[in-house]
Amino acid sequence: MSFDHSGRTAFVTGGGSGIGRAVAVRLAAEGASVAVVDVRLDAAQETASMIAEAGGIAVAFDADVRERAEIEDARDGALAALGHIRYLVNNAGLVRMSTLDELEEEEWDLVLDTNLKGMYLVTRAVAPTIAEAGGGAIVNLSTIESEVVVASQGHPQVHYNASKGGVKMLTKALAVELADRSIRVNAVAPGPIATSFIPGGDLRTPEAWAFLKERILVGRVGEPEDVAAAISFLLSDDASFITGAQLPVDGGWLTR
Amino acid sequence: MRLEGKVAIVSGGGTGIGAATARRFAAEGARVVVTGRRREPLEGIAAETGGLAVPGDATDPEHAPAAVSAAVERFGGLDIVVANAGVGFGGSAGEVDDERWARTIDVNLTGPLRLVRAALPALLDRGGGSIVLVSSISGLVASTESAAYMASKTGLVGLARSLAVDYGSHRIRANALCPGWVITPMADEGADELAAARGVTRDEAYRIGTEQVPLRRPATAEEMAACVLFLASDESSYVTGATLVADGGTTIVDAGSLAWDETP
């Protein structure tokens, strides 16, 4: 482990699986106390147990990022249990696939409310506590699909693309507004990462690799730990002059 | 230690971002070869870091191969290349003469190419490596009367992408770092010009120059070294062809709109 987060508390949404779990585990291993927040309490508890078994400190909370009251309860719980919050990882998100002709308003709202409005609601609730603690850092989960449309034939997802494009600009706007409160705000843009995030899409199969190898320059599919490393860097004091940036963690996908 | 067992070359390693990078790399366990024009500061850094100084001019075709050979002979191989050496000459496209244009491109763009080209066989021998090209936000957005510098730094962003695509399958990663205002001897010259024009101190010039930056300050060389370290280390093993912007938010704002802020 490379970065020193000791004495700092992180609030990680979507911490019950995938990248969120990897980030929570990594930050705890690097000394942070972690509030693991997930819409599924059992998933959040499992992450917290993994951290505790490794000797770290974590508390699990359930909250749907679309629900302001639930987020505020989780925040208050985290403050009560862990004392303060210095880091926020806005990781909770989901993807749905529908062509424009199939896409119903309900599904559009689900994706936009979770991925974009949820990020606003959580930041709205947590940023003031970070400022009160003397400042800190926020990392938002964007995606290479905030920059390019990937495989639109097989993966029609205008709502997902729109939500993540919003995340990219939200990151910049928050960075400007929160700079004077000593809070840096950045985004990571993962490429293909081997998680269960994409419905029915196991990226570790030979068939998946046959497609991905043409786009990934480093010869392998990414792991949640790759993204966790970049998030840990952006939260750390090593990134003290980086704000408003979006860092691709994509094996080189966006390079060409 | 994040660079245990690694060998690195840092060009422009005698001062500024390069010197800070050499120090940070050494603290993280790397053996460092520093190159640059002036022998004295290089040897100071080399002595301090237990590294090796190879003085020379980035425009001399013999210089980069000599630096790479020195790294391989002294430390047994090469894993990391940081192309950081650069010069800054002002002038709009209409003002810049051929000599200044050529010197800027030669040092800032062709120099990194020469260094990387000389280093590639050694990196391939190790089964891969990491290349960090120190560009600038002048490679992303415009600054006034800076045609040659902007062209050279924009070129570095493209060179990093080219290296990422062509050498990715050989496990060589390449990324560009784009710093904003950083307190270095090179930036001091710019600050001193502003200070003279406004009749203020150098510190005050830095403050004026960064008052529209969201973080309201210039960076330290050490902060940039931390970014170079991330890109050089295995922590960024899934990051290649990327442009890491480390500018305190400079390029995300419409700087002109902040002039009306009442922030002191």
XYZ file of N, CA, C and O in Angstrom, chain B residues 6-178:
692
model
N 13.758 -0.332 -8.953
C 13.588 0.310 -10.266
C 14.739 1.279 -10.546
O 15.308 1.879 -9.631
N 15.019 1.434 -11.833
C 16.015 2.409 -12.283
C 15.308 3.431 -13.162
O 14.516 3.060 -14.029
N 15.599 4.701 -12.918
C 14.907 5.768 -13.642
C 15.901 6.772 -14.212
O 16.955 7.018 -13.619
N 15.549 7.344 -15.363
C 16.254 8.512 -15.891
C 15.306 9.696 -15.789
O 14.134 9.593 -16.176
N 15.798 10.808 -15.267
C 14.998 12.029 -15.184
C 15.765 13.139 -15.901
O 16.842 13.552 -15.441
N 15.234 13.617 -17.021
C 15.912 14.706 -17.726
C 15.525 16.037 -17.098
O 14.427 16.183 -16.548
N 16.414 16.987 -17.177
C 16.175 18.251 -16.480
C 16.140 18.016 -14.981
O 15.353 18.630 -14.260
N 17.005 17.114 -14.523
C 16.926 16.657 -13.133
C 17.678 17.511 -12.125
O 17.711 17.177 -10.943
N 18.268 18.612 -12.584
C 19.070 19.421 -11.670
C 18.275 20.426 -10.866
O 18.704 20.857 -9.787
N 17.123 20.814 -11.389
C 16.328 21.856 -10.724
C 14.834 21.546 -10.874
O 14.443 20.632 -11.605
N 14.028 22.318 -10.205
C 12.571 22.308 -10.415
C 11.908 20.954 -10.263
O 12.242 20.178 -9.349
N 10.964 20.673 -11.170
C 10.187 19.433 -11.102
C 11.102 18.216 -11.224
O 10.907 17.207 -10.547
N 12.129 18.334 -12.070
C 13.039 17.205 -12.263
C 13.799 16.858 -10.997
O 13.927 15.679 -10.626
N 14.314 17.865 -10.318
C 15.060 17.621 -9.082
C 14.149 17.042 -8.007
O 14.517 16.104 -7.286
N 12.941 17.588 -7.908
C 11.989 17.072 -6.913
C 11.619 15.631 -7.228
O 11.455 14.798 -6.322
N 11.495 15.325 -8.522
C 11.172 13.950 -8.928
C 12.312 13.007 -8.563
O 12.080 11.901 -8.052
N 13.547 13.423 -8.833
C 14.704 12.577 -8.497
C 14.734 12.287 -6.996
O 14.954 11.147 -6.568
N 14.486 13.318 -6.198
C 14.480 13.125 -4.735
C 13.373 12.162 -4.307
O 13.580 11.268 -3.497
N 12.161 12.370 -4.856
C 11.030 11.518 -4.470
C 11.262 10.077 -4.911
O 10.972 9.132 -4.168
N 11.761 9.920 -6.139
C 12.029 8.569 -6.644
C 13.037 7.859 -5.740
O 12.866 6.685 -5.413
N 14.096 8.570 -5.368
C 15.125 7.951 -4.519
C 14.530 7.563 -3.178
O 14.806 6.474 -2.645
N 13.670 8.418 -2.634
C 13.037 8.112 -1.350
C 12.131 6.890 -1.451
O 11.884 6.210 -0.447
N 11.639 6.613 -2.673
C 10.767 5.449 -2.882
C 11.556 4.229 -3.341
O 10.977 3.248 -3.795
N 12.878 4.321 -3.282
C 13.695 3.130 -3.524
C 14.317 3.012 -4.899
O 14.999 2.026 -5.179
N 14.095 3.991 -5.777
C 14.653 3.896 -7.132
C 16.101 4.364 -7.170
O 16.529 5.172 -6.345
N 16.850 3.859 -8.154
C 18.148 4.399 -8.495
C 17.915 5.369 -9.635
O 17.229 5.027 -10.603
N 18.484 6.569 -9.539
C 18.111 7.630 -10.467
C 19.325 8.198 -11.215
O 20.349 8.514 -10.599
N 19.182 8.309 -12.516
C 20.144 9.031 -13.351
C 19.511 10.376 -13.697
O 18.395 10.418 -14.235
N 20.212 11.448 -13.355
C 19.685 12.778 -13.691
C 20.521 13.383 -14.824
O 21.747 13.295 -14.827
N 19.815 13.975 -15.790
C 20.499 14.628 -16.901
C 20.089 16.091 -16.953
O 19.046 16.473 -16.412
N 20.928 16.883 -17.616
C 20.634 18.303 -17.738
C 21.850 19.033 -18.267
O 22.923 18.439 -18.413
N 21.668 20.310 -18.528
C 22.754 21.069 -19.149
C 23.864 21.428 -18.164
O 25.032 21.410 -18.490
N 23.467 21.807 -16.945
C 24.467 22.340 -16.011
C 24.935 21.260 -15.033
O 24.126 20.651 -14.337
N 26.245 21.079 -15.005
C 26.829 19.999 -14.215
C 26.609 20.167 -12.705
O 26.288 19.203 -11.998
N 26.740 21.396 -12.241
C 26.779 21.614 -10.790
C 25.500 21.177 -10.052
O 25.569 20.368 -9.122
N 24.343 21.695 -10.465
C 23.127 21.242 -9.760
C 22.864 19.750 -9.929
O 22.386 19.097 -8.995
N 23.215 19.218 -11.088
C 23.005 17.778 -11.316
C 23.818 16.960 -10.331
O 23.318 15.975 -9.765
N 25.074 17.369 -10.148
C 25.924 16.582 -9.253
C 25.472 16.713 -7.810
O 25.603 15.768 -7.029
N 24.904 17.858 -7.485
C 24.339 18.026 -6.150
C 23.190 17.055 -5.913
O 23.115 16.391 -4.872
N 22.281 16.970 -6.890
C 21.137 16.053 -6.772
C 21.610 14.604 -6.748
O 21.111 13.777 -5.972
N 22.575 14.295 -7.609
C 23.086 12.918 -7.666
C 23.705 12.525 -6.323
O 23.470 11.423 -5.818
N 24.469 13.443 -5.737
C 25.100 13.143 -4.449
C 24.038 12.941 -3.373
O 24.120 12.022 -2.550
N 23.040 13.784 -3.406
C 21.978 13.730 -2.398
C 21.148 12.449 -2.503
O 20.684 11.915 -1.501
N 20.949 11.965 -3.725
C 20.048 10.833 -3.941
C 20.788 9.515 -4.137
O 20.143 8.483 -4.352
N 22.103 9.541 -4.093
C 22.854 8.318 -4.383
C 22.727 7.911 -5.836
O 22.859 6.731 -6.181
N 22.452 8.885 -6.677
C 22.252 8.610 -8.100
C 23.461 8.985 -8.924
O 24.581 9.100 -8.416
N 23.213 9.187 -10.206
C 24.290 9.438 -11.149
C 23.921 10.656 -11.998
O 22.789 10.748 -12.480
N 24.881 11.573 -12.152
C 24.652 12.750 -12.994
C 25.275 12.539 -14.364
O 26.436 12.135 -14.456
N 24.505 12.783 -15.407
C 25.038 12.729 -16.775
C 24.732 14.070 -17.437
O 23.657 14.255 -18.014
N 25.672 15.014 -17.337
C 25.417 16.329 -17.928
C 25.409 16.249 -19.454
O 26.108 15.418 -20.031
N 24.617 17.100 -20.071
C 24.574 17.117 -21.527
C 23.382 17.919 -22.000
O 22.481 18.224 -21.220
N 23.392 18.251 -23.287
C 22.309 19.059 -23.853
C 21.314 18.133 -24.561
O 21.707 17.244 -25.321
N 20.023 18.365 -24.307
C 18.971 17.527 -24.896
C 19.021 17.546 -26.418
O 18.492 16.641 -27.072
N 19.642 18.582 -26.999
C 19.679 18.674 -28.467
C 20.891 17.951 -29.060
O 21.010 17.861 -30.277
N 21.762 17.440 -28.201
C 22.929 16.691 -28.685
C 22.526 15.234 -28.896
O 22.165 14.551 -27.938
N 22.587 14.729 -30.136
C 22.131 13.354 -30.406
C 22.901 12.303 -29.618
O 22.404 11.193 -29.425
N 24.102 12.650 -29.166
C 24.908 11.675 -28.412
C 24.493 11.607 -26.943
O 24.865 10.655 -26.244
N 23.768 12.616 -26.489
C 23.514 12.734 -25.050
C 22.599 11.633 -24.507
O 22.927 10.979 -23.504
N 21.458 11.418 -25.148
C 20.501 10.437 -24.619
C 21.079 9.025 -24.600
O 20.974 8.332 -23.568
N 21.710 8.573 -25.695
C 22.316 7.234 -25.630
C 23.347 7.119 -24.505
O 23.431 6.068 -23.846
N 24.087 8.193 -24.265
C 25.086 8.157 -23.193
C 24.415 8.016 -21.833
O 24.876 7.260 -20.962
N 23.307 8.712 -21.647
C 22.592 8.636 -20.364
C 22.020 7.243 -20.143
O 22.087 6.693 -19.035
N 21.450 6.666 -21.198
C 20.872 5.322 -21.074
C 21.972 4.303 -20.784
O 21.822 3.444 -19.906
N 23.097 4.413 -21.522
C 24.211 3.488 -21.275
C 24.689 3.593 -19.839
O 24.976 2.581 -19.185
N 24.766 4.821 -19.339
C 25.227 5.027 -17.967
C 24.288 4.352 -16.977
O 24.732 3.711 -16.008
N 22.986 4.464 -17.220
C 22.001 3.840 -16.321
C 22.156 2.329 -16.327
O 22.159 1.677 -15.271
N 22.273 1.773 -17.512
C 22.359 0.317 -17.628
C 23.670 -0.184 -17.012
O 23.688 -1.186 -16.289
N 24.758 0.534 -17.292
C 26.055 0.083 -16.772
C 26.139 0.223 -15.260
O 26.608 -0.672 -14.565
N 25.673 1.343 -14.744
C 25.813 1.586 -13.320
C 24.771 0.813 -12.494
O 25.084 0.246 -11.450
N 23.530 0.776 -12.991
C 22.446 0.233 -12.169
C 21.825 -1.050 -12.736
O 20.860 -1.566 -12.183
N 22.320 -1.519 -13.876
C 21.910 -2.831 -14.368
C 20.661 -2.876 -15.232
O 20.201 -3.967 -15.588
N 20.105 -1.731 -15.593
C 18.909 -1.743 -16.437
C 18.197 -0.417 -16.359
O 18.731 0.555 -15.784
N 16.994 -0.379 -16.949
C 16.215 0.861 -16.940
C 14.729 0.521 -16.973
O 14.298 -0.330 -17.757
N 13.963 1.156 -16.090
C 12.526 0.879 -15.996
C 11.655 2.098 -16.245
O 10.503 1.970 -16.650
N 12.164 3.275 -15.939
C 11.321 4.483 -15.941
C 12.055 5.622 -16.654
O 13.240 5.855 -16.390
N 11.355 6.292 -17.550
C 11.920 7.464 -18.228
C 11.016 8.659 -17.944
O 9.811 8.616 -18.225
N 11.581 9.705 -17.384
C 10.833 10.938 -17.160
C 11.465 12.031 -18.020
O 12.584 12.490 -17.740
N 10.776 12.400 -19.098
C 11.275 13.448 -19.991
C 10.713 14.773 -19.496
O 9.545 15.098 -19.720
N 11.542 15.496 -18.793
C 11.083 16.689 -18.085
C 11.782 17.956 -18.553
O 11.251 19.052 -18.380
N 12.964 17.808 -19.170
C 13.732 18.997 -19.556
C 12.932 19.862 -20.513
O 12.273 19.361 -21.415
N 12.976 21.162 -20.293
C 12.243 22.048 -21.193
C 12.751 23.465 -21.078
O 13.398 23.840 -20.091
N 12.461 24.240 -22.128
C 12.789 25.660 -22.114
C 11.542 26.439 -22.508
O 10.643 25.901 -23.143
N 11.498 27.681 -22.107
C 10.353 28.513 -22.472
C 10.803 29.816 -23.094
O 11.510 30.595 -22.453
N 10.449 30.001 -24.359
C 10.679 31.292 -25.007
C 9.336 31.871 -25.374
O 8.459 31.168 -25.865
N 9.150 33.167 -25.148
C 7.893 33.805 -25.498
C 7.834 34.152 -26.977
O 8.791 33.932 -27.720
N 6.705 34.695 -27.354
C 6.575 35.193 -28.723
C 5.382 34.610 -29.442
O 5.139 33.408 -29.381
N 4.618 35.485 -30.086
C 3.512 35.019 -30.923
C 4.094 34.395 -32.187
O 5.296 34.505 -32.452
N 3.226 33.783 -32.983
C 3.695 33.143 -34.224
C 4.365 34.170 -35.143
O 5.322 33.858 -35.846
N 3.882 35.387 -35.118
C 4.470 36.407 -35.971
C 5.803 36.937 -35.463
O 6.590 37.490 -36.226
N 6.037 36.759 -34.187
C 7.258 37.306 -33.576
C 8.398 36.305 -33.474
O 9.566 36.687 -33.485
N 8.037 35.017 -33.333
C 9.077 34.042 -33.027
C 9.983 33.835 -34.252
O 9.502 33.661 -35.365
N 11.303 33.910 -34.031
C 12.209 33.688 -35.170
C 12.539 32.196 -35.264
O 12.260 31.409 -34.362
N 13.117 31.828 -36.397
C 13.395 30.417 -36.648
C 14.272 29.808 -35.566
O 14.091 28.655 -35.170
N 15.214 30.605 -35.088
C 16.175 30.083 -34.131
C 15.490 29.696 -32.814
O 15.710 28.615 -32.268
N 14.635 30.589 -32.327
C 13.940 30.300 -31.062
C 12.928 29.167 -31.234
O 12.742 28.346 -30.343
N 12.237 29.202 -32.373
C 11.284 28.117 -32.653
C 12.018 26.776 -32.644
O 11.599 25.833 -31.976
N 13.109 26.708 -33.397
C 13.842 25.442 -33.531
C 14.409 24.995 -32.185
O 14.341 23.812 -31.831
N 14.924 25.935 -31.417
C 15.498 25.595 -30.114
C 14.401 25.039 -29.183
O 14.614 24.050 -28.468
N 13.241 25.676 -29.188
C 12.141 25.229 -28.323
C 11.674 23.829 -28.701
O 11.523 22.949 -27.843
N 11.437 23.626 -29.994
C 10.979 22.303 -30.441
C 12.060 21.261 -30.184
O 11.781 20.133 -29.755
N 13.304 21.649 -30.410
C 14.412 20.704 -30.252
C 14.541 20.237 -28.798
O 14.650 19.035 -28.527
N 14.503 21.172 -27.875
C 14.656 20.801 -26.457
C 13.390 20.134 -25.928
O 13.442 19.084 -25.286
N 12.236 20.744 -26.198
C 11.001 20.319 -25.527
C 10.330 19.103 -26.161
O 9.602 18.386 -25.479
N 10.521 18.900 -27.458
C 9.797 17.815 -28.139
C 10.747 16.771 -28.735
O 10.579 15.574 -28.498
N 11.740 17.239 -29.480
C 12.677 16.280 -30.069
C 13.559 15.670 -28.976
O 13.905 14.483 -29.050
N 13.892 16.454 -27.964
C 14.692 15.934 -26.847
C 14.025 14.731 -26.194
O 14.644 13.668 -26.047
N 12.747 14.845 -25.782
C 12.049 13.674 -25.237
C 11.999 12.497 -26.208
O 12.162 11.340 -25.796
N 11.795 12.778 -27.506
C 11.805 11.689 -28.481
C 13.156 10.981 -28.466
O 13.227 9.751 -28.429
N 14.240 11.768 -28.507
C 15.583 11.169 -28.504
C 15.805 10.333 -27.244
O 16.358 9.236 -27.302
N 15.361 10.846 -26.114
C 15.560 10.133 -24.848
C 14.790 8.815 -24.847
O 15.316 7.756 -24.496
N 13.523 8.885 -25.263
C 12.688 7.680 -25.285
C 13.234 6.673 -26.292
O 13.314 5.472 -26.004
N 13.638 7.143 -27.458
C 14.151 6.246 -28.496
C 15.397 5.518 -27.999
O 15.553 4.318 -28.217
N 16.247 6.251 -27.316
C 17.453 5.620 -26.783
C 17.118 4.621 -25.677
O 17.807 3.617 -25.496
N 16.034 4.915 -24.938
C 15.691 4.096 -23.767
C 14.896 2.843 -24.119
O 14.920 1.863 -23.366
N 14.187 2.850 -25.245
C 13.271 1.739 -25.548
C 13.941 0.361 -25.489
O 13.376 -0.556 -24.874
N 15.120 0.162 -26.098
C 15.727 -1.185 -26.011
C 15.954 -1.627 -24.570
O 15.720 -2.798 -24.237
N 16.367 -0.683 -23.722
C 16.610 -1.043 -22.315
C 15.296 -1.367 -21.608
O 15.227 -2.297 -20.790
N 14.239 -0.625 -21.907
C 12.930 -0.916 -21.306
C 12.431 -2.281 -21.778
O 11.904 -3.076 -20.988
N 12.599 -2.552 -23.064
C 12.153 -3.838 -23.610
C 12.942 -4.991 -22.986
O 12.371 -6.051 -22.710
N 14.209 -4.767 -22.723
C 15.027 -5.783 -22.058
C 14.467 -6.153 -20.690
O 14.615 -7.285 -20.240
N 13.854 -5.181 -20.026
C 13.284 -5.427 -18.694
C 11.879 -6.008 -18.768
O 11.254 -6.254 -17.740
N 11.352 -6.133 -19.992
C 10.000 -6.654 -20.142
C 8.925 -5.604 -19.945
O 7.758 -5.927 -19.713
N 9.304 -4.330 -20.042
C 8.315 -3.250 -19.931
C 8.841 -2.100 -19.109
O 9.973 -2.142 -18.613
N 8.013 -1.067 -18.985
C 8.431 0.093 -18.214
C 7.395 1.186 -18.288
O 6.286 0.978 -18.809
N 7.745 2.334 -17.748
C 6.813 3.458 -17.731
C 7.528 4.723 -18.196
O 8.645 5.020 -17.762
N 6.863 5.450 -19.100
C 7.400 6.698 -19.636
C 6.469 7.827 -19.210
O 5.249 7.734 -19.385
N 7.036 8.868 -18.642
C 6.240 10.036 -18.264
C 6.805 11.248 -19.004
O 7.988 11.580 -18.860
N 5.979 11.871 -19.818
C 6.383 13.075 -20.528
C 5.788 14.275 -19.799
O 4.569 14.362 -19.626
N 6.648 15.182 -19.356
C 6.153 16.351 -18.634
C 5.804 17.432 -19.664
O 6.680 18.080 -20.233
N 4.504 17.528 -19.926
C 3.985 18.545 -20.838
C 3.621 19.763 -20.003
O 4.386 20.172 -19.118
N 2.459 20.325 -20.227
C 2.059 21.561 -19.553
C 0.592 21.798 -19.892
O 0.088 21.275 -20.885
N -0.072 22.640 -19.101
C -1.415 23.027 -19.540
C -1.329 23.850 -20.826
O -2.321 23.982 -21.531
N -0.120 24.331 -21.161
C 0.063 24.977 -22.464
C -0.035 23.965 -23.601
O -0.082 24.356 -24.763
N -0.070 22.677 -23.271
C -0.346 21.645 -24.262
C -1.830 21.398 -24.435
O -2.237 20.584 -25.267
N -2.650 22.080 -23.640
C -4.103 21.856 -23.659
C -4.889 23.112 -23.986
O -5.902 23.061 -24.672
N -4.446 24.242 -23.435
C -5.152 25.513 -23.649
C -4.113 26.581 -23.995
O -2.922 26.396 -23.781
N -4.599 27.690 -24.482
C -3.684 28.720 -24.972
C -3.206 29.650 -23.868
O -3.935 29.964 -22.929
N -1.949 30.061 -23.998
C -1.458 31.199 -23.232
C -0.978 32.220 -24.265
O -0.654 31.851 -25.395
N -0.922 33.472 -23.883
C -0.617 34.494 -24.883
C 0.865 34.495 -25.248
O 1.732 34.247 -24.412
N 1.128 34.794 -26.501
C 2.483 34.988 -27.022
C 3.426 33.870 -26.610
O 4.459 34.094 -25.990
N 3.026 32.676 -26.947
C 3.789 31.501 -26.528
C 3.719 30.415 -27.597
O 3.551 29.238 -27.294
N 3.857 30.816 -28.859
C 3.585 29.896 -29.973
C 4.481 28.665 -29.944
O 3.996 27.529 -30.059
N 5.772 28.853 -29.796
C 6.692 27.719 -29.873
C 6.516 26.789 -28.674
O 6.474 25.565 -28.816
N 6.389 27.385 -27.484
C 6.225 26.579 -26.267
C 4.933 25.759 -26.343
O 4.913 24.559 -26.068
N 3.839 26.429 -26.738
C 2.555 25.725 -26.855
C 2.637 24.581 -27.848
O 2.129 23.491 -27.595
N 3.253 24.841 -29.008
C 3.349 23.791 -30.036
C 4.164 22.611 -29.511
O 3.799 21.451 -29.714
N 5.251 22.909 -28.798
C 6.095 21.817 -28.301
C 5.369 21.004 -27.237
O 5.438 19.773 -27.217
N 4.658 21.678 -26.342
C 3.993 20.961 -25.252
C 2.753 20.198 -25.743
O 2.420 19.137 -25.215
N 2.073 20.751 -26.761
C 0.964 20.017 -27.375
C 1.506 18.768 -28.055
O 0.889 17.697 -28.000
N 2.668 18.903 -28.673
C 3.292 17.755 -29.322
C 3.580 16.621 -28.354
O 3.439 15.442 -28.690
N 3.946 16.962 -27.132
C 4.256 15.923 -26.137
C 3.027 15.084 -25.787
O 3.144 13.880 -25.523
N 1.854 15.717 -25.768
C 0.627 14.968 -25.480
C 0.406 13.920 -26.569
O 0.088 12.754 -26.297
N 0.628 14.312 -27.809
C 0.502 13.376 -28.917
C 1.569 12.295 -28.879
O 1.298 11.123 -29.150
N 2.773 12.672 -28.520
C 3.866 11.690 -28.455
C 3.571 10.627 -27.392
O 3.812 9.440 -27.606
N 3.026 11.049 -26.271
C 2.679 10.081 -25.218
C 1.641 9.083 -25.734
O 1.745 7.878 -25.500
N 0.642 9.588 -26.462
C -0.394 8.680 -26.996
C 0.206 7.729 -28.017
O -0.128 6.537 -28.056
N 1.089 8.271 -28.854
C 1.734 7.431 -29.866
C 2.534 6.310 -29.209
O 2.459 5.150 -29.612
N 3.280 6.640 -28.183
C 4.072 5.631 -27.469
C 3.164 4.592 -26.817
O 3.450 3.388 -26.848
N 2.051 5.052 -26.241
C 1.123 4.134 -25.563
C 0.573 3.111 -26.555
O 0.476 1.915 -26.255
N 0.212 3.585 -27.739
C -0.375 2.691 -28.740
C 0.672 1.738 -29.315
O 0.432 0.540 -29.456
N 1.840 2.255 -29.620
C 2.836 1.430 -30.313
C 3.576 0.469 -29.388
O 4.088 -0.553 -29.850
N 3.661 0.777 -28.120
C 4.461 -0.060 -27.218
C 3.665 -0.688 -26.082
O 4.229 -1.350 -25.218
N 2.345 -0.522 -26.111
C 1.503 -1.124 -25.074
C 1.650 -2.627 -25.016
O 1.720 -3.220 -23.936
N 1.716 -3.252 -26.181
C 1.806 -4.714 -26.197
C 3.164 -5.195 -25.667
O 3.328 -6.369 -25.380
N 4.116 -4.284 -25.556
C 5.412 -4.623 -24.953
C 5.461 -4.233 -23.471
O 6.530 -4.127 -22.888
N 4.295 -3.979 -22.918
C 4.168 -3.626 -21.492
C 4.887 -2.325 -21.133
O 5.392 -2.164 -20.027
N 4.945 -1.438 -22.106
C 5.465 -0.106 -21.816
C 4.272 0.852 -21.798
O 3.516 0.929 -22.765
N 4.111 1.535 -20.681
C 3.056 2.536 -20.571
C 3.656 3.921 -20.809
O 4.830 4.153 -20.518
N 2.851 4.825 -21.346
C 3.322 6.198 -21.562
C 2.192 7.164 -21.266
O 1.070 6.983 -21.748
N 2.469 8.152 -20.461
C 1.456 9.140 -20.094
C 2.069 10.536 -20.081
O 3.289 10.686 -19.967
N 1.210 11.530 -20.198
C 1.657 12.922 -20.142
C 1.137 13.567 -18.867
O 0.000 13.338 -18.462
N 1.994 14.349 -18.237
C 1.568 15.155 -17.090
C 1.491 16.612 -17.545
O 2.427 17.118 -18.159
N 0.367 17.260 -17.246
C 0.204 18.660 -17.631
C 0.097 19.542 -16.388
O -1.002 19.764 -15.859
